[in-house]
XYZ file of C-alpha atoms in Angstrom:
760
model
C 269.389 29.270 201.868
C 267.143 31.585 199.887
C 266.266 30.316 196.413
C 265.541 32.708 193.526
C 266.435 35.843 195.471
C 266.782 37.991 192.339
C 263.257 37.038 191.253
C 261.866 37.977 194.673
C 263.702 41.321 194.603
C 262.159 42.032 191.195
C 258.657 41.235 192.468
C 259.066 43.588 195.416
C 260.601 46.325 193.261
C 257.448 46.548 191.153
C 254.936 45.952 193.916
C 254.289 49.535 194.987
C 253.667 51.012 191.537
C 251.430 48.157 190.450
C 249.339 48.321 193.616
C 248.966 52.077 193.296
C 247.838 51.667 189.668
C 245.343 49.028 190.781
C 244.006 51.242 193.562
C 243.472 54.011 190.993
C 241.775 51.673 188.513
C 239.479 50.117 191.117
C 238.793 53.434 192.792
C 238.840 52.230 196.383
C 241.092 50.654 199.017
C 242.259 47.105 198.252
C 242.238 43.779 200.034
C 245.512 41.868 200.210
C 244.121 39.396 197.686
C 243.530 42.163 195.180
C 246.964 43.661 195.736
C 248.761 40.426 194.948
C 246.564 39.566 191.984
C 246.825 42.988 190.343
C 250.583 42.948 190.939
C 250.820 39.707 188.937
C 248.903 40.602 185.799
C 250.423 39.130 182.657
C 252.106 42.017 180.867
C 252.381 43.956 184.095
C 250.106 46.907 183.361
C 246.922 47.577 185.309
C 244.533 48.933 182.730
C 241.115 48.233 184.216
C 239.194 47.111 187.266
C 238.144 43.476 187.061
C 234.806 42.150 188.277
C 235.039 39.551 190.988
C 233.532 36.248 189.945
C 232.999 37.457 186.364
C 236.168 38.692 184.633
C 238.649 36.200 183.208
C 242.147 37.542 183.773
C 245.617 36.536 182.558
C 248.212 36.251 185.322
C 251.971 35.698 185.478
C 252.776 33.511 188.521
C 256.291 33.684 189.933
C 256.871 29.952 190.146
C 255.484 26.416 189.637
C 255.665 23.356 191.922
C 254.755 19.780 190.959
C 254.498 16.570 192.963
C 255.724 13.325 191.424
C 252.323 11.817 190.648
C 251.047 14.857 188.721
C 254.464 15.995 187.474
C 254.697 12.986 185.184
C 251.760 14.051 183.044
C 252.550 17.756 183.353
C 256.103 17.257 182.094
C 255.048 14.808 179.387
C 252.839 17.638 178.158
C 255.579 20.252 178.564
C 257.849 18.141 176.371
C 255.345 18.700 173.535
C 255.410 22.483 173.915
C 258.745 22.853 172.103
C 260.429 24.982 174.777
C 264.131 24.545 175.637
C 263.699 25.420 179.335
C 261.070 26.550 181.824
C 260.232 30.251 181.820
C 259.807 30.551 185.612
C 261.449 28.788 188.582
C 259.901 25.331 188.849
C 260.353 22.287 191.074
C 259.408 18.599 191.251
C 258.861 16.877 194.606
C 258.863 13.070 194.989
C 256.340 12.531 197.765
C 253.300 10.653 196.437
C 254.703 7.314 195.265
C 256.061 6.093 198.614
C 253.723 3.558 200.207
C 253.463 3.532 203.989
C 253.741 0.049 205.437
C 256.500 -0.792 207.902
C 258.397 2.421 208.603
C 260.439 5.154 206.966
C 263.646 3.274 206.170
C 262.018 0.134 204.799
C 259.283 1.960 202.889
C 261.675 4.414 201.227
C 263.979 1.605 200.090
C 261.065 -0.232 198.502
C 259.798 2.945 196.818
C 263.218 3.710 195.351
C 263.322 0.221 193.880
C 259.736 0.003 192.611
C 259.585 3.546 191.233
C 263.128 3.828 189.888
C 261.919 4.215 186.315
C 259.610 7.106 187.216
C 262.154 8.823 189.451
C 264.791 8.541 186.709
C 262.385 10.098 184.208
C 261.502 12.961 186.552
C 265.154 13.591 187.415
C 266.213 13.569 183.760
C 263.383 15.759 182.489
C 264.005 18.189 185.370
C 267.708 18.236 184.524
C 266.968 18.960 180.876
C 264.486 21.781 181.351
C 266.022 23.631 184.306
C 263.717 22.315 187.041
C 264.756 21.815 190.675
C 264.351 18.179 191.758
C 263.578 17.075 195.321
C 264.413 13.412 195.718
C 262.251 10.735 197.372
C 262.382 11.208 201.127
C 263.043 14.953 200.908
C 259.518 15.689 202.056
C 255.982 16.559 201.083
C 255.734 19.209 198.387
C 253.822 21.800 200.434
C 256.033 21.617 203.504
C 259.157 21.825 201.321
C 257.698 24.813 199.465
C 256.890 26.581 202.751
C 260.423 25.953 204.028
C 262.218 26.998 200.845
C 260.206 28.852 198.227
C 257.098 30.610 199.562
C 257.476 34.346 200.068
C 255.036 37.070 201.140
C 253.244 38.789 198.276
C 254.294 36.203 195.705
C 252.093 34.137 193.422
C 252.587 30.506 192.488
C 250.669 27.599 191.043
C 251.162 23.952 191.891
C 249.883 20.681 190.485
C 248.317 19.650 193.767
C 245.128 20.940 195.337
C 246.861 21.764 198.645
C 249.266 24.234 197.053
C 247.438 26.966 199.085
C 249.563 25.834 202.056
C 252.010 28.589 200.990
C 249.381 31.156 202.016
C 250.807 30.686 205.503
C 253.681 32.881 204.310
C 251.405 35.425 202.633
C 251.581 33.955 199.129
C 248.718 33.539 196.670
C 249.296 29.856 195.884
C 246.759 28.028 193.751
C 246.289 24.347 192.940
C 245.929 23.588 189.241
C 246.059 20.798 186.710
C 249.221 19.964 184.818
C 248.116 21.754 181.649
C 247.937 25.019 183.612
C 251.463 24.388 184.852
C 252.574 23.852 181.256
C 251.188 27.281 180.324
C 253.241 29.024 182.998
C 256.390 26.963 182.454
C 256.109 27.777 178.741
C 255.938 31.511 179.467
C 252.291 31.799 178.496
C 249.654 33.697 180.488
C 247.768 31.727 183.091
C 244.044 32.384 183.081
C 241.802 32.559 186.142
C 238.375 33.984 186.745
C 238.992 36.931 189.067
C 237.944 35.470 192.409
C 235.553 36.775 194.981
C 237.083 37.476 198.379
C 235.823 35.984 201.633
C 237.150 37.686 204.748
C 237.713 35.772 207.983
C 238.363 38.047 210.940
C 240.106 36.323 213.819
C 239.924 37.961 217.219
C 241.379 36.901 220.551
C 244.086 34.304 221.042
C 244.033 30.530 221.284
C 245.055 28.648 224.404
C 245.015 25.152 225.822
C 243.912 22.377 223.500
C 242.805 24.667 220.672
C 245.112 24.948 217.655
C 245.218 26.518 214.204
C 243.706 23.313 212.795
C 240.509 24.065 214.691
C 240.102 27.380 212.881
C 239.824 25.725 209.474
C 237.765 22.833 210.829
C 235.242 25.376 212.077
C 235.386 27.372 208.815
C 234.767 24.155 206.877
C 231.644 23.579 208.943
C 230.460 27.105 208.151
C 231.209 27.212 204.425
C 230.852 23.473 203.537
C 232.850 21.757 200.799
C 231.623 24.156 198.120
C 231.110 27.409 200.034
C 234.491 28.785 199.035
C 234.200 27.964 195.339
C 235.345 30.836 193.153
C 236.736 32.764 196.113
C 239.975 33.454 197.919
C 239.734 33.378 201.703
C 241.673 36.199 203.346
C 242.377 35.945 207.082
C 243.082 39.027 209.177
C 242.775 40.490 212.664
C 244.707 40.320 215.907
C 243.984 36.617 216.118
C 245.606 36.036 212.742
C 248.765 37.793 213.845
C 248.971 35.584 216.939
C 249.225 32.390 214.863
C 252.557 30.900 213.831
C 253.442 30.873 210.142
C 253.100 27.083 210.041
C 249.742 27.334 211.819
C 248.644 29.758 209.144
C 249.865 27.241 206.576
C 247.650 24.551 208.114
C 244.610 26.796 207.754
C 245.421 27.716 204.156
C 246.221 24.118 203.256
C 242.807 22.848 204.287
C 241.059 25.714 202.550
C 241.040 23.358 199.578
C 238.366 21.412 201.452
C 235.898 24.291 201.185
C 236.507 24.639 197.446
C 238.382 27.928 197.832
C 240.692 29.059 195.049
C 243.253 29.638 197.790
C 243.649 31.251 201.219
C 246.085 33.896 202.432
C 247.281 35.798 205.495
C 248.846 39.258 205.553
C 252.527 39.614 206.375
C 253.409 39.873 210.073
C 256.288 39.246 212.451
C 255.404 35.552 212.824
C 256.156 35.145 209.131
C 259.384 37.075 209.531
C 260.396 34.778 212.388
C 259.771 31.695 210.255
C 261.674 33.081 207.278
C 264.649 33.830 209.493
C 264.375 30.447 211.201
C 264.499 28.644 207.847
C 267.566 30.495 206.595
C 265.831 33.246 204.651
C 266.625 36.360 206.686
C 267.219 38.331 203.473
C 263.647 37.693 202.354
C 262.317 38.663 205.779
C 264.087 42.010 205.515
C 262.886 42.563 201.944
C 259.302 41.778 202.976
C 259.516 44.083 205.972
C 260.596 46.874 203.632
C 257.399 46.537 201.576
C 255.241 45.518 204.533
C 252.466 48.018 203.775
C 251.904 46.290 200.425
C 251.692 42.841 202.033
C 248.479 43.487 203.950
C 245.110 44.958 203.069
C 244.651 48.713 203.194
C 243.753 50.110 206.617
C 240.265 51.069 205.423
C 239.559 47.393 204.676
C 240.376 46.339 208.220
C 238.378 49.253 209.657
C 235.220 48.340 207.729
C 235.662 44.790 206.364
C 232.015 44.172 205.475
C 232.283 46.892 202.809
C 235.186 45.194 201.017
C 234.654 41.433 201.299
C 231.970 39.474 199.484
C 231.355 37.536 202.684
C 232.626 38.098 206.200
C 233.103 35.491 208.915
C 234.214 36.345 212.460
C 235.762 33.810 214.833
C 236.754 34.496 218.435
C 239.828 32.413 219.194
C 239.293 32.936 222.915
C 236.169 30.787 222.808
C 237.028 28.436 219.925
C 236.827 24.757 220.869
C 238.880 21.953 219.380
C 236.961 20.314 216.533
C 236.665 16.842 215.058
C 235.320 16.686 211.498
C 233.817 13.704 209.704
C 233.208 11.027 208.799
C 233.331 10.808 204.986
C 233.418 14.563 204.390
C 235.737 17.246 205.793
C 232.958 19.753 206.483
C 230.975 17.718 209.028
C 232.253 19.779 211.967
C 231.807 18.733 215.586
C 233.028 20.739 218.604
C 234.845 18.358 220.928
C 232.191 18.937 223.596
C 229.528 17.507 221.246
C 231.538 14.850 219.437
C 231.091 11.875 221.785
C 227.316 12.328 221.721
C 227.383 12.542 217.910
C 229.341 9.272 217.720
C 226.724 7.507 219.802
C 223.758 9.139 218.057
C 224.951 8.169 214.571
C 226.174 4.729 215.504
C 229.711 5.329 214.288
C 232.215 2.726 215.519
C 233.410 4.026 218.901
C 236.530 1.901 219.021
C 239.430 3.716 217.402
C 241.751 1.476 215.419
C 244.389 3.928 214.161
C 245.536 7.470 214.865
C 247.730 9.128 212.244
C 249.489 12.480 212.595
C 251.592 14.514 210.187
C 250.984 15.041 206.445
C 251.352 18.284 204.505
C 248.660 19.832 206.708
C 250.109 19.267 210.163
C 253.764 18.250 210.247
C 255.506 21.381 211.449
C 257.881 21.505 214.410
C 255.073 23.112 216.410
C 252.640 20.326 215.518
C 255.108 17.607 216.451
C 256.022 19.216 219.781
C 252.397 19.642 220.823
C 251.584 16.025 219.963
C 254.795 14.835 221.628
C 253.813 16.627 224.835
C 250.735 14.396 224.992
C 252.787 11.298 224.157
C 255.244 12.145 226.919
C 252.413 12.403 229.447
C 251.143 9.006 228.362
C 254.540 7.448 229.074
C 254.952 9.236 232.397
C 251.433 8.478 233.613
C 251.549 4.815 232.678
C 248.957 4.956 229.923
C 248.961 2.215 227.312
C 248.267 3.161 223.703
C 245.054 1.477 222.642
C 245.248 2.188 218.892
C 247.901 1.898 216.234
C 249.739 5.232 215.935
C 251.837 6.649 213.090
C 253.813 9.838 212.548
C 254.475 11.271 209.056
C 257.067 14.077 209.105
C 256.510 16.727 206.460
C 260.112 17.092 205.370
C 263.598 15.808 206.043
C 264.337 19.173 207.654
C 261.559 18.660 210.196
C 262.295 14.944 210.655
C 265.991 15.437 211.295
C 265.330 18.305 213.698
C 262.666 16.548 215.779
C 264.834 13.412 215.872
C 267.778 15.495 217.111
C 265.557 17.009 219.803
C 264.393 13.588 221.018
C 260.760 13.906 220.000
C 260.718 10.798 217.815
C 262.071 8.826 220.775
C 259.084 10.039 222.785
C 256.663 8.717 220.180
C 258.567 5.429 220.000
C 258.217 5.009 223.789
C 254.489 5.454 223.345
C 254.438 2.828 220.596
C 254.346 5.092 217.552
C 255.833 4.250 214.136
C 257.576 6.929 212.086
C 256.732 6.770 208.374
C 258.634 8.234 205.434
C 258.618 11.963 204.698
C 255.842 11.518 202.157
C 252.089 11.638 201.690
C 251.454 7.976 202.513
C 248.107 7.200 204.161
C 246.744 10.685 203.433
C 246.390 9.809 199.738
C 245.721 6.090 200.009
C 249.396 5.054 199.864
C 248.908 2.895 202.925
C 249.377 -0.852 203.244
C 247.200 -0.901 206.324
C 247.632 -3.665 208.878
C 244.128 -5.099 209.213
C 242.585 -8.539 209.522
C 239.489 -7.465 207.588
C 239.783 -4.787 204.859
C 235.989 -4.398 204.686
C 235.155 -4.098 208.403
C 233.307 -1.057 209.762
C 235.895 0.813 211.762
C 237.078 4.260 212.788
C 240.386 6.056 212.315
C 241.372 9.634 213.111
C 244.025 11.700 211.345
C 245.517 15.174 211.289
C 245.262 15.094 207.491
C 242.925 17.209 205.349
C 240.538 14.856 203.549
C 238.443 11.957 204.735
C 236.357 10.850 201.760
C 235.193 7.234 201.805
C 237.970 4.824 200.747
C 240.546 7.624 200.493
C 242.967 6.419 203.154
C 242.785 2.641 202.959
C 240.354 1.702 200.182
C 237.731 0.474 202.659
C 234.327 2.167 202.166
C 233.462 1.244 205.753
C 236.372 3.091 207.321
C 234.978 6.086 209.176
C 237.761 8.662 208.951
C 237.775 11.731 211.194
C 240.032 14.786 211.073
C 241.437 16.737 214.035
C 244.615 18.427 215.262
C 247.707 16.262 215.925
C 247.379 16.644 219.699
C 243.712 15.611 219.668
C 244.554 12.660 217.401
C 247.344 11.593 219.767
C 245.051 11.717 222.787
C 242.350 9.732 220.990
C 244.893 7.100 219.925
C 245.957 6.653 223.538
C 242.342 6.329 224.674
C 241.355 4.092 221.769
C 237.817 5.453 221.843
C 235.970 8.213 220.008
C 233.741 8.645 223.050
C 236.727 10.051 224.950
C 237.067 13.808 225.483
C 240.686 14.614 226.368
C 239.676 17.983 227.821
C 237.355 16.510 230.453
C 237.760 12.719 230.717
C 240.263 10.569 232.579
C 241.985 7.289 231.712
C 243.251 4.475 233.958
C 246.997 4.967 234.608
C 249.544 3.068 236.661
C 248.529 4.925 239.831
C 244.807 5.357 239.247
C 242.783 7.524 236.886
C 244.674 10.377 235.239
C 243.855 13.273 232.958
C 245.955 14.911 230.295
C 247.434 18.314 230.928
C 247.062 20.834 228.120
C 249.475 20.269 225.223
C 252.596 22.395 225.045
C 254.459 23.240 221.880
C 257.215 25.379 220.393
C 256.733 27.259 217.142
C 260.341 26.632 216.119
C 263.265 24.640 217.528
C 265.267 26.526 220.173
C 268.491 25.122 218.699
C 267.417 25.977 215.168
C 266.603 23.678 212.280
C 269.207 21.175 211.130
C 269.557 18.647 208.326
C 272.350 16.569 206.801
C 270.851 16.098 203.319
C 267.690 18.025 202.491
C 267.310 16.000 199.273
C 267.623 18.751 196.654
C 269.171 18.202 193.218
C 269.867 21.278 191.090
C 269.330 21.000 187.315
C 272.117 21.035 184.749
C 273.397 24.486 183.820
C 272.843 23.504 180.174
C 270.248 20.799 179.646
C 270.385 20.725 175.862
C 272.386 17.502 175.839
C 270.404 15.702 178.544
C 268.474 12.643 177.385
C 264.992 12.246 178.886
C 264.546 8.643 180.011
C 261.324 7.028 178.711
C 261.329 3.403 177.591
C 258.986 2.634 174.666
C 258.043 -0.659 176.362
C 257.273 0.860 179.761
C 253.946 0.249 181.491
C 254.603 3.220 183.805
C 255.428 5.949 181.265
C 253.966 6.733 177.864
C 254.724 9.622 175.537
C 251.565 11.538 174.707
C 249.769 11.897 171.414
C 247.738 15.077 170.791
C 243.977 14.846 171.159
C 242.018 15.346 167.960
C 240.629 18.823 167.202
C 236.879 19.441 167.186
C 235.307 18.253 163.948
C 233.380 21.493 163.411
C 229.859 20.112 163.934
C 227.344 19.562 166.701
C 227.923 16.377 168.700
C 225.221 13.890 167.728
C 224.381 10.506 169.188
C 226.507 10.553 172.339
C 225.810 7.639 174.642
C 225.451 7.912 178.400
C 228.584 6.340 179.844
C 227.513 6.835 183.452
C 225.072 8.989 185.368
C 226.918 9.554 188.641
C 224.825 9.852 191.773
C 225.823 12.042 194.719
C 229.386 12.912 195.686
C 231.766 12.267 192.804
C 235.217 13.533 193.710
C 238.416 13.193 191.736
C 239.073 10.143 193.908
C 235.940 8.584 192.448
C 236.903 9.621 188.906
C 240.586 8.622 189.077
C 241.577 6.821 192.266
C 245.008 7.259 193.808
C 246.515 4.543 196.025
C 247.824 1.640 193.909
C 246.882 3.498 190.713
C 249.536 6.131 191.320
C 252.065 3.861 189.618
C 250.365 4.568 186.274
C 250.204 8.359 186.531
C 252.717 8.659 183.671
C 250.898 6.200 181.375
C 247.592 7.604 180.200
C 246.234 4.433 178.639
C 246.977 2.225 181.628
C 245.677 4.617 184.264
C 242.502 5.091 182.236
C 241.505 1.638 183.473
C 240.522 3.289 186.761
C 238.244 5.889 185.155
C 235.108 6.486 187.230
C 235.316 3.083 188.885
C 234.448 4.696 192.214
C 231.393 6.612 190.986
C 227.913 5.395 191.923
C 225.701 4.558 188.941
C 222.414 6.413 189.471
C 220.502 3.742 187.559
C 221.633 0.800 189.704
C 223.162 2.222 192.887
C 226.329 0.223 192.184
C 229.885 1.273 191.437
C 231.890 0.326 188.352
C 228.984 -1.387 186.617
C 227.339 0.414 183.694
C 225.246 -0.712 180.781
C 227.192 -1.765 177.718
C 225.567 0.533 175.162
C 228.009 -0.516 172.456
C 228.039 -4.214 171.610
C 225.222 -5.189 173.997
C 227.214 -8.393 174.472
C 226.985 -8.128 178.251
C 224.303 -6.144 180.048
C 226.740 -4.504 182.500
C 230.486 -4.006 182.310
C 233.050 -1.834 184.063
C 233.071 1.867 183.205
C 236.455 1.772 181.398
C 235.393 -1.262 179.344
C 232.140 0.428 178.324
C 234.052 3.544 177.288
C 236.610 1.561 175.292
C 233.847 -0.312 173.435
C 232.189 2.952 172.401
C 235.532 4.465 171.409
C 236.353 1.444 169.243
C 233.035 1.950 167.451
C 233.707 5.650 166.875
C 230.821 6.618 169.151
C 231.291 9.493 171.587
C 230.048 9.338 175.147
C 228.913 11.728 177.865
C 229.194 11.658 181.665
C 226.336 12.993 183.779
C 227.061 14.229 187.296
C 225.555 15.699 190.448
C 226.585 18.709 192.595
C 230.208 19.868 193.026
C 231.390 17.294 190.519
C 235.172 16.845 190.605
C 235.610 18.017 194.191
C 238.956 17.267 195.789
C 242.369 16.814 194.241
C 243.742 18.839 191.336
C 244.608 15.644 189.432
C 244.103 16.313 185.745
C 244.000 12.580 185.094
C 240.336 12.863 186.073
C 239.906 14.948 182.919
C 242.500 13.306 180.672
C 241.204 9.773 181.159
C 237.661 10.525 179.954
C 239.128 12.515 177.043
C 241.386 9.589 176.138
C 238.515 7.100 176.278
C 236.178 9.067 174.032
C 234.094 11.110 176.471
C 233.181 14.359 174.717
C 231.239 16.173 177.426
C 230.534 16.183 181.160
C 227.100 17.544 182.101
C 226.497 18.165 185.808
C 224.535 20.214 188.309
C 227.688 22.086 189.391
C 231.483 21.769 189.138
C 234.405 22.106 191.490
C 236.690 24.833 190.125
C 239.878 22.958 189.316
C 238.144 20.041 187.647
C 236.052 22.277 185.398
C 239.228 24.048 184.275
C 240.993 20.729 183.699
C 238.169 19.560 181.432
C 238.411 22.756 179.419
C 242.185 22.410 179.099
C 241.792 18.945 177.584
C 239.333 20.115 174.926
C 236.206 18.728 176.555
C 232.828 20.315 177.144
C 232.079 21.013 180.809
C 228.381 21.887 180.960
C 225.852 22.534 183.729
C 222.094 22.051 183.789
C 220.197 25.330 183.522
C 217.424 23.554 185.435
C 219.001 21.101 187.854
C 215.836 19.001 187.817
C 216.692 18.058 184.217
C 219.246 15.653 185.683
C 216.275 13.383 186.368
C 215.229 13.365 182.698
C 218.316 11.486 181.560
C 217.727 7.777 181.074
C 220.149 4.908 180.765
C 219.598 4.212 177.047
C 219.414 7.833 175.889
C 221.232 9.101 172.846
C 222.260 12.685 173.444
C 222.870 15.525 170.978
C 224.701 18.720 171.936
C 223.432 21.534 169.741
C 224.698 25.037 169.036
C 228.417 24.290 168.855
C 228.808 25.851 165.420
C 227.964 29.189 167.041
C 229.643 28.384 170.397
C 230.183 31.727 172.129
C 230.749 33.106 175.626
C 227.601 33.612 177.669
C 225.348 31.795 175.197
C 223.764 28.575 176.500
C 223.744 25.398 174.427
C 220.867 23.040 173.798
C 220.905 19.332 174.593
C 218.452 16.956 172.963
C 217.676 13.755 174.858
C 216.509 10.993 172.534
C 214.932 8.319 174.707
C 214.707 4.627 173.801
C 210.896 4.821 173.541
C 211.115 7.473 170.815
C 210.274 10.463 172.995
C 212.601 13.461 173.157
C 213.361 16.252 175.596
C 215.149 19.481 174.718
C 216.942 21.111 177.630
C 219.140 24.148 178.093
C 222.661 23.800 179.456
C 225.076 26.502 180.541
C 228.823 26.899 180.303
C 231.529 29.305 181.480
C 233.778 29.226 178.391
C 235.359 32.456 177.225
C 236.854 33.047 173.779
C 240.249 31.623 174.718
C 238.725 28.488 176.230
C 236.517 27.975 173.191
C 239.739 28.066 171.175
C 241.069 25.237 173.392
C 237.935 23.216 172.607
C 238.238 23.802 168.877
C 241.971 22.973 168.822
C 241.374 19.768 170.763
C 243.202 20.937 173.887
C 245.010 23.942 175.314
C 248.320 22.192 174.653
C 247.422 21.787 170.985
C 246.826 25.533 170.809
C 250.177 26.314 172.476
C 251.938 24.034 170.011
C 250.130 25.619 167.072
C 251.156 29.070 168.259
C 254.750 27.919 168.806
C 255.140 26.170 165.452
C 252.647 28.133 163.387
C 250.887 24.959 162.272
C 247.996 22.797 163.391
C 248.543 19.996 165.868
C 249.039 16.563 164.428
């Protein structure tokens, strides 16, 4: 069925006039990115040309999607906004809280029991405020969105960093923190710095072992984990049109790993096929009718270097399969070079687990290609050497591939089907291991492979590849194996794999008995939201205090983080997901994964409050300072806050008394999340000044009484020996964001505007 058809018709009805107005204002042909963005300006009118990478712009997204871990905090905040219902179509998807252990049936039953309180809260708050609710087991948010809600030329935000998956259907879909979602659900403008546009021209056509996953693995190697920051990646060319819609979704999904705001493809017949195949023929016809508006102007394709800020060209005819990792998704290795790299770097060659599926690669096409390898293994007498798991992306996909016998094929090979949920991809994995600290290797078709992300073991070397490559590696049990060229011992001698074969969509069509959707009440005014005052899983929020109107004097260094500090380091997932609705309890994981630059250790920082113990955990140190009324500051390295959109990584420091985060550079979503929570996100004007900060420093942030856009602030470092250093720090706050800081948070400002009074 097609959800929200009237809304989609309205978007398409205004598309042509808005794009024409934008073309006139800008004075040149437009990229697809620009067309969609200008067509979604808050207020609707195109009055000026915005500067890429400079102008802050208010947008009006068409819809909001939230996964269960982030939805808790987002909806707890929305409850404070004083609105009777959401202003745009919104959904909640229960996919993060299901732990993978024994198999789909057992794991889902346990999750329903252990998380009942949270699921009941999410169902009741969704019912009250007009939000669609996808029950546990329905599927992973991004796959469900692609199957039901994404539409070409639309714009959405989602409280998960892989929201860009919807770009596979030509949608500008951006991962945000929960406070951003609250803005849109409350009918307020959503602010974004107008992004730069990176063009990726795909020529040729893939064949053999190469898949859509290899496109983004190669792009990640080119752009690195921060090369897409502040930009939207727009794919085009004959090669783009040859990719399935779900393949396009895979590429857009993993664009989060290069820091991109989002990624998008222009509308083509592959998208139309997928829309029709998933019961949305009406949308396919509507999109076809405005097809010229759902791609860049012809002049852009004729001379792309004149219209994109950066241009990358990839020939799909010659593209190799890639394996990326370990520990970072941008360490890209062509399959022909990977075995040598494993040996050269001394990575564990023995492969312990292969995992396929996730929101990145769980389409029907992905499953069929991997199953074709599994079938060969059975037929050729190959024995699976590694543990092997399959995570379907949705109940629609799971039911269909089960009907078509593909899950039986994996079972014959020795595979275990997990629940339709995120599971091992986000650390929700009760891994079967005899030593949780052993150096070992795993390979997945997921998107991220940071240290400790999948299983909590810092010595797990996680690699990322396509599902078919992962399946072949799992059968071989060795990272030194190249499935394109190497043989394995079968029942009748050495055998090689034939190239994988797959189908973009099921020949018999998709099928499902219960997709897992629950519509909200027609009138939610009488619905009671279920939150127990004694719960350790859920906690109603109290507003953060407004700025006191003075410079911040005497802040203590809570931690000086060294090297990569992702949102996983700042607020771990895994077992901590159970506290995502309880700010005080989850704050006990704050920065426990970050490396202390002064000691090289994690979760051990100097107690600069009571001095009772020389080193304590980061949350304890923060709580001591907070109890004394002393503010603290976090110091960070490059691309601080890389990774997930989780706003807990900003809310926890705010809750525990951190007033500012000063780093060499930020990841986009995290910087915005800090601003939303009323914190100062600052960057060193001279990155070498990071080295000036000492463990016992007291730090003053000066110039806040005249805080203004484009004007740097001063930071005074008062060292324990009496010396001082005065350094310059930069910020990207505009007038509206400075108002968030002064009010104590963006939510406080919304509430003030709604009620006409200051936040409590």
